[in-house]
C-alpha atoms as a printed R data frame, in Angstrom:
    type eleno elety resid chain resno       x       y       z
1   ATOM     1    CA   MET     A     1  24.151  10.021   9.674
2   ATOM     2    CA   PRO     A     2  20.388   9.509   9.445
3   ATOM     3    CA   MET     A     3  18.224  12.577   8.920
4   ATOM     4    CA   PRO     A     4  16.837  13.821  12.261
5   ATOM     5    CA   ASN     A     5  13.282  13.906  10.978
6   ATOM     6    CA   PRO     A     6  11.154  12.039   8.427
7   ATOM     7    CA   LEU     A     7  10.033  13.807   5.263
8   ATOM     8    CA   SER     A     8   6.946  16.003   5.319
9   ATOM     9    CA   ALA     A     9   4.243  15.541   2.696
10  ATOM    10    CA   ASP     A    10   5.613  18.260   0.411
11  ATOM    11    CA   GLN     A    11   9.144  16.807   0.652
12  ATOM    12    CA   ILE     A    12   8.168  13.324  -0.562
13  ATOM    13    CA   PRO     A    13   9.910  12.649  -3.915
14  ATOM    14    CA   ASP     A    14   7.796  12.082  -7.005
15  ATOM    15    CA   GLY     A    15   9.189   8.888  -8.504
16  ATOM    16    CA   SER     A    16   6.836   8.756 -11.470
17  ATOM    17    CA   LYS     A    17   9.817   9.035 -13.795
18  ATOM    18    CA   LEU     A    18  12.546   6.409 -13.564
19  ATOM    19    CA   GLU     A    19  15.328   8.986 -13.308
20  ATOM    20    CA   ALA     A    20  13.634  10.707 -10.345
21  ATOM    21    CA   PHE     A    21  12.904   7.347  -8.671
22  ATOM    22    CA   ASN     A    22  16.533   6.230  -8.967
23  ATOM    23    CA   ALA     A    23  17.826   9.581  -7.729
24  ATOM    24    CA   ALA     A    24  15.592   9.449  -4.654
25  ATOM    25    CA   TYR     A    25  16.673   5.884  -3.913
26  ATOM    26    CA   ARG     A    26  20.356   6.771  -4.243
27  ATOM    27    CA   GLU     A    27  19.895   9.645  -1.811
28  ATOM    28    CA   ALA     A    28  18.157   7.391   0.728
29  ATOM    29    CA   LYS     A    29  20.963   4.824   0.449
30  ATOM    30    CA   ARG     A    30  23.601   7.523   0.807
31  ATOM    31    CA   ALA     A    31  21.949   8.818   3.972
32  ATOM    32    CA   GLU     A    32  21.171   5.275   5.194
33  ATOM    33    CA   VAL     A    33  17.529   6.139   5.848
34  ATOM    34    CA   PRO     A    34  14.203   4.580   4.769
35  ATOM    35    CA   PHE     A    35  13.214   5.247   1.166
36  ATOM    36    CA   VAL     A    36   9.869   6.805   0.326
37  ATOM    37    CA   CYS     A    37   8.239   8.155  -2.829
38  ATOM    38    CA   VAL     A    38   4.904   8.635  -4.550
39  ATOM    39    CA   MET     A    39   4.286   7.663  -8.165
40  ATOM    40    CA   ARG     A    40   1.534   8.297 -10.649
41  ATOM    41    CA   GLY     A    41  -0.071   4.884 -11.103
42  ATOM    42    CA   SER     A    42  -0.164   3.101 -14.436
43  ATOM    43    CA   GLY     A    43  -3.907   2.819 -13.986
44  ATOM    44    CA   LYS     A    44  -6.130   4.773 -11.623
45  ATOM    45    CA   GLY     A    45  -4.726   6.860  -8.786
46  ATOM    46    CA   TRP     A    46  -1.301   7.105  -7.192
47  ATOM    47    CA   THR     A    47   1.140   4.640  -5.677
48  ATOM    48    CA   VAL     A    48   3.032   5.016  -2.390
49  ATOM    49    CA   LYS     A    49   6.286   3.133  -1.841
50  ATOM    50    CA   VAL     A    50   8.249   2.892   1.388
51  ATOM    51    CA   ASP     A    51  11.058   0.518   2.310
52  ATOM    52    CA   VAL     A    52  14.051   0.104   4.612
53  ATOM    53    CA   LEU     A    53  16.155  -1.807   2.086
54  ATOM    54    CA   SER     A    54  18.048   1.440   1.586
55  ATOM    55    CA   ALA     A    55  19.022   1.390   5.275
56  ATOM    56    CA   PRO     A    56  20.171  -2.149   6.195
57  ATOM    57    CA   VAL     A    57  20.784  -1.360   9.872
58  ATOM    58    CA   TRP     A    58  17.576   0.617  10.374
59  ATOM    59    CA   LYS     A    59  15.524  -0.616  13.319
60  ATOM    60    CA   VAL     A    60  11.747  -0.364  13.458
61  ATOM    61    CA   HIS     A    61  10.200  -0.724  16.900
62  ATOM    62    CA   GLU     A    62   7.821  -3.640  17.293
63  ATOM    63    CA   GLN     A    63   4.861  -1.443  18.214
64  ATOM    64    CA   ASP     A    64   5.423   0.696  15.120
65  ATOM    65    CA   ALA     A    65   5.642  -2.401  12.898
66  ATOM    66    CA   ASP     A    66   2.371  -3.640  14.403
67  ATOM    67    CA   LEU     A    67   0.763  -0.253  13.788
68  ATOM    68    CA   LEU     A    68   1.885  -0.294  10.135
69  ATOM    69    CA   HIS     A    69   0.399  -3.758   9.625
70  ATOM    70    CA   GLU     A    70  -2.941  -2.864  11.210
71  ATOM    71    CA   ALA     A    71  -3.038   0.469   9.381
72  ATOM    72    CA   LEU     A    72  -2.605  -1.304   6.030
73  ATOM    73    CA   VAL     A    73  -5.511  -3.604   6.830
74  ATOM    74    CA   CYS     A    74  -7.600  -0.523   7.654
75  ATOM    75    CA   LEU     A    75  -6.555   1.285   4.455
76  ATOM    76    CA   VAL     A    76  -7.616  -1.657   2.300
77  ATOM    77    CA   ARG     A    77 -10.835  -2.226   4.259
78  ATOM    78    CA   GLU     A    78 -11.800   1.452   3.937
79  ATOM    79    CA   ARG     A    79 -10.868   1.358   0.204
80  ATOM    80    CA   ILE     A    80  -8.365   4.165   0.619
81  ATOM    81    CA   VAL     A    81  -5.926   1.938  -1.277
82  ATOM    82    CA   ASP     A    82  -6.527  -0.965  -3.649
83  ATOM    83    CA   SER     A    83  -6.729  -4.529  -2.383
84  ATOM    84    CA   GLY     A    84  -3.589  -5.226  -4.421
85  ATOM    85    CA   ALA     A    85  -1.448  -3.525  -1.780
86  ATOM    86    CA   SER     A    86   1.723  -5.432  -0.982
87  ATOM    87    CA   ALA     A    87   3.817  -5.343   2.161
88  ATOM    88    CA   GLY     A    88   6.642  -7.290   3.727
89  ATOM    89    CA   PRO     A    89   9.015  -6.906   6.654
90  ATOM    90    CA   GLU     A    90  11.126  -4.412   4.683
91  ATOM    91    CA   TYR     A    91   8.812  -2.743   2.162
92  ATOM    92    CA   ILE     A    92   5.316  -1.362   1.540
93  ATOM    93    CA   ALA     A    93   3.698  -0.628  -1.825
94  ATOM    94    CA   LEU     A    94   0.175   0.815  -1.875
95  ATOM    95    CA   HIS     A    95  -1.765   1.442  -5.061
96  ATOM    96    CA   GLY     A    96  -4.909   3.284  -6.075
97  ATOM    97    CA   VAL     A    97  -4.614   6.301  -3.756
98  ATOM    98    CA   ALA     A    98  -7.134   8.873  -4.973
99  ATOM    99    CA   ASN     A    99  -4.834  11.825  -5.695
100 ATOM   100    CA   GLU     A   100  -1.318  13.163  -5.247
101 ATOM   101    CA   LYS     A   101  -2.111  15.161  -2.100
102 ATOM   102    CA   GLN     A   102  -3.548  12.120  -0.349
103 ATOM   103    CA   ALA     A   103  -0.665   9.967  -1.552
104 ATOM   104    CA   ARG     A   104   1.868  12.424  -0.133
105 ATOM   105    CA   GLN     A   105   0.076  12.578   3.213
106 ATOM   106    CA   LEU     A   106  -0.029   8.797   3.436
107 ATOM   107    CA   ALA     A   107   3.605   8.442   2.375
108 ATOM   108    CA   SER     A   108   4.670  10.994   4.973
109 ATOM   109    CA   GLY     A   109   2.704   9.155   7.666
110 ATOM   110    CA   LEU     A   110   4.232   5.779   6.791
111 ATOM   111    CA   HIS     A   111   7.729   7.266   6.591
112 ATOM   112    CA   ALA     A   112   7.346   9.001   9.964
113 ATOM   113    CA   THR     A   113   6.170   5.763  11.586
114 ATOM   114    CA   LEU     A   114   9.438   4.124  10.531
115 ATOM   115    CA   TYR     A   115  11.128   6.868  12.552
116 ATOM   116    CA   GLY     A   116   9.023   6.000  15.594
117 ATOM   117    CA   LYS     A   117   6.693   8.968  15.037
118 ATOM   118    CA   PRO     A   118   3.274   7.518  14.173
119 ATOM   119    CA   GLU     A   119   1.239  10.682  14.808
120 ATOM   120    CA   ARG     A   120   1.040  11.628  11.104
121 ATOM   121    CA   LEU     A   121  -0.181   8.187  10.112
122 ATOM   122    CA   ARG     A   122  -2.791   8.193  12.860
123 ATOM   123    CA   ALA     A   123  -3.968  11.624  11.702
124 ATOM   124    CA   PHE     A   124  -4.355  10.281   8.167
125 ATOM   125    CA   LEU     A   125  -6.343   7.190   9.157
126 ATOM   126    CA   PRO     A   126 -10.122   7.263   9.788
127 ATOM   127    CA   PRO     A   127 -11.021   8.539  13.282
128 ATOM   128    CA   SER     A   128 -12.494   5.131  14.112
129 ATOM   129    CA   PHE     A   129  -9.124   3.382  13.659
130 ATOM   130    CA   ARG     A   130  -7.877   1.510  16.707
131 ATOM   131    CA   THR     A   131  -5.077  -0.994  17.026
132 ATOM   132    CA   ALA     A   132  -5.957  -4.431  18.398
133 ATOM   133    CA   GLU     A   133  -4.363  -3.470  21.711
134 ATOM   134    CA   GLU     A   134  -6.365  -0.241  21.874
135 ATOM   135    CA   GLN     A   135  -9.585  -2.052  20.964
136 ATOM   136    CA   SER     A   136  -8.915  -4.565  23.726
137 ATOM   137    CA   ALA     A   137  -8.279  -1.828  26.291
138 ATOM   138    CA   GLN     A   138 -11.343   0.111  25.166
139 ATOM   139    CA   LEU     A   139 -13.581  -2.956  25.408
140 ATOM   140    CA   HIS     A   140 -12.094  -3.798  28.795
141 ATOM   141    CA   ARG     A   141 -12.885  -0.329  30.105
142 ATOM   142    CA   TYR     A   142 -16.375  -0.416  28.652
143 ATOM   143    CA   THR     A   143 -17.031  -3.861  30.070
144 ATOM   144    CA   SER     A   144 -15.824  -2.862  33.528
145 ATOM   145    CA   GLU     A   145 -17.937   0.296  33.477
146 ATOM   146    CA   LEU     A   146 -21.031  -1.596  32.374
147 ATOM   147    CA   VAL     A   147 -20.636  -4.310  34.983
148 ATOM   148    CA   THR     A   148 -20.015  -1.753  37.714
149 ATOM   149    CA   ALA     A   149 -23.068   0.233  36.638
150 ATOM   150    CA   LEU     A   150 -25.251  -2.859  36.709
151 ATOM   151    CA   MET     A   151 -23.879  -3.870  40.101
152 ATOM   152    CA   ASP     A   152 -24.499  -0.436  41.615
153 ATOM   153    CA   ARG     A   153 -27.740   0.742  40.020
154 ATOM   154    CA   ASP     A   154 -30.957   1.187  41.927
155 ATOM   155    CA   ARG     A   155 -29.786  -0.581  45.084
156 ATOM   156    CA   HIS     A   156 -32.682   0.949  46.989
157 ATOM   157    CA   CYS     A   157 -35.113  -0.696  44.557
158 ATOM   158    CA   LEU     A   158 -33.330  -4.048  44.695
159 ATOM   159    CA   SER     A   159 -33.554  -3.973  48.471
160 ATOM   160    CA   ARG     A   160 -37.354  -4.133  48.118
161 ATOM   161    CA   LEU     A   161 -37.284  -7.426  46.230
162 ATOM   162    CA   PRO     A   162 -38.060 -10.702  47.973
163 ATOM   163    CA   PRO     A   163 -34.861 -11.962  49.685
164 ATOM   164    CA   ASP     A   164 -34.693 -15.166  47.637
165 ATOM   165    CA   LYS     A   165 -34.909 -13.266  44.333
166 ATOM   166    CA   LEU     A   166 -32.394 -10.653  45.441
167 ATOM   167    CA   ALA     A   167 -29.868 -13.314  46.468
168 ATOM   168    CA   GLU     A   168 -30.356 -15.189  43.210
169 ATOM   169    CA   HIS     A   169 -29.759 -12.055  41.169
170 ATOM   170    CA   GLN     A   170 -26.666 -11.029  43.127
171 ATOM   171    CA   VAL     A   171 -25.160 -14.507  42.684
172 ATOM   172    CA   LEU     A   172 -25.684 -14.281  38.908
173 ATOM   173    CA   ARG     A   173 -24.039 -10.879  38.738
174 ATOM   174    CA   GLY     A   174 -21.096 -12.078  40.797
175 ATOM   175    CA   GLN     A   175 -20.584 -15.069  38.499
176 ATOM   176    CA   LEU     A   176 -20.660 -12.889  35.406
177 ATOM   177    CA   ARG     A   177 -18.205 -10.435  36.904
178 ATOM   178    CA   ASP     A   178 -15.834 -13.270  37.844
179 ATOM   179    CA   GLN     A   179 -16.009 -14.674  34.301
180 ATOM   180    CA   LEU     A   180 -15.213 -11.291  32.795
181 ATOM   181    CA   SER     A   181 -12.285 -10.829  35.163
182 ATOM   182    CA   GLN     A   182 -10.872 -14.237  34.247
183 ATOM   183    CA   LEU     A   183 -11.261 -13.540  30.534
184 ATOM   184    CA   TRP     A   184  -9.351 -10.281  30.683
185 ATOM   185    CA   ALA     A   185  -6.735 -11.659  33.077
186 ATOM   186    CA   GLN     A   186  -5.950 -14.230  30.395
187 ATOM   187    CA   GLY     A   187  -5.581 -11.429  27.830
188 ATOM   188    CA   ASP     A   188  -7.938 -13.256  25.476
189 ATOM   189    CA   THR     A   189  -8.613 -10.908  22.545
190 ATOM   190    CA   SER     A   190  -9.224 -13.671  19.999
191 ATOM   191    CA   ASP     A   191 -12.479 -14.174  18.132
192 ATOM   192    CA   GLY     A   192 -13.357 -16.805  20.731
193 ATOM   193    CA   GLY     A   193 -12.671 -14.329  23.514
194 ATOM   194    CA   THR     A   194 -14.822 -11.700  21.815
195 ATOM   195    CA   ALA     A   195 -17.649 -14.214  21.465
196 ATOM   196    CA   ALA     A   196 -17.305 -15.029  25.152
197 ATOM   197    CA   VAL     A   197 -17.598 -11.344  26.035
198 ATOM   198    CA   LEU     A   198 -20.721 -11.050  23.895
199 ATOM   199    CA   ARG     A   199 -22.254 -14.087  25.575
200 ATOM   200    CA   LEU     A   200 -21.569 -12.536  28.960
201 ATOM   201    CA   PHE     A   201 -23.168  -9.293  27.827
202 ATOM   202    CA   ASP     A   202 -26.220 -11.282  26.768
203 ATOM   203    CA   GLY     A   203 -26.337 -12.783  30.241
204 ATOM   204    CA   LEU     A   204 -26.048  -9.356  31.823
205 ATOM   205    CA   CYS     A   205 -28.883  -8.059  29.645
206 ATOM   206    CA   GLU     A   206 -31.095 -10.970  30.652
207 ATOM   207    CA   SER     A   207 -30.157 -10.322  34.268
208 ATOM   208    CA   ALA     A   208 -31.033  -6.637  33.971
209 ATOM   209    CA   LYS     A   209 -34.333  -7.560  32.302
210 ATOM   210    CA   ALA     A   210 -35.143  -9.934  35.150
211 ATOM   211    CA   VAL     A   211 -34.376  -7.226  37.705
212 ATOM   212    CA   SER     A   212 -36.617  -4.782  35.865
213 ATOM   213    CA   GLU     A   213 -39.507  -7.255  35.829
214 ATOM   214    CA   LEU     A   214 -39.028  -8.141  39.499
215 ATOM   215    CA   ARG     A   215 -38.823  -4.472  40.430
216 ATOM   216    CA   THR     A   216 -42.047  -3.733  38.532
217 ATOM   217    CA   ARG     A   217 -43.851  -6.552  40.290
218 ATOM   218    CA   ALA     A   218 -42.472  -5.486  43.672
219 ATOM   219    CA   THR     A   219 -43.602  -1.898  43.088
220 ATOM   220    CA   HIS     A   220 -47.164  -2.992  42.367
221 ATOM   221    CA   GLN     A   221 -47.420  -5.305  45.348
């Protein structure tokens, strides 16, 4: 039967020596659980290895697999591991981790994620880390809040603008809001979608600038 919990950092086997590596792998196969170990690298730093080859029927949830993939990209980008990191559907090998303590923490986080418990891995990653889905949701919230703020701000001042200018500005805001709604309804989080959001923000900024100038002129009339 699989172990009820993944290994903690201090339980991660040190596979630096072949005998210890083989023993840890045999134990993982016997228990039919994912294999994990840390190893002193041949060059600089430590290596972390994790795989599910030792557990042929082990199932990794799709969201956890996505998190692992995006976490690896983050680890390489932040230079926490070397760019020579390798990963496939059934294995992960990360090199150049600064020290044994960090390697054990990372190994424990990866191992726990295979058990559907990604909290350790998230705790290890930089605070700024967000999955693509989380980034999309965060940008959506921010966009909605910004648009709402622009729609609602200083209505008493806008009411003092000439009617033709006020109507023109409200039409522009409505069009921008509709475009944003359509973009997010389509779930477009591609580079093209991001560029579209930025273009809409530029339009909103120009709109806000126009309102400010009109308001200033109206105040001095």
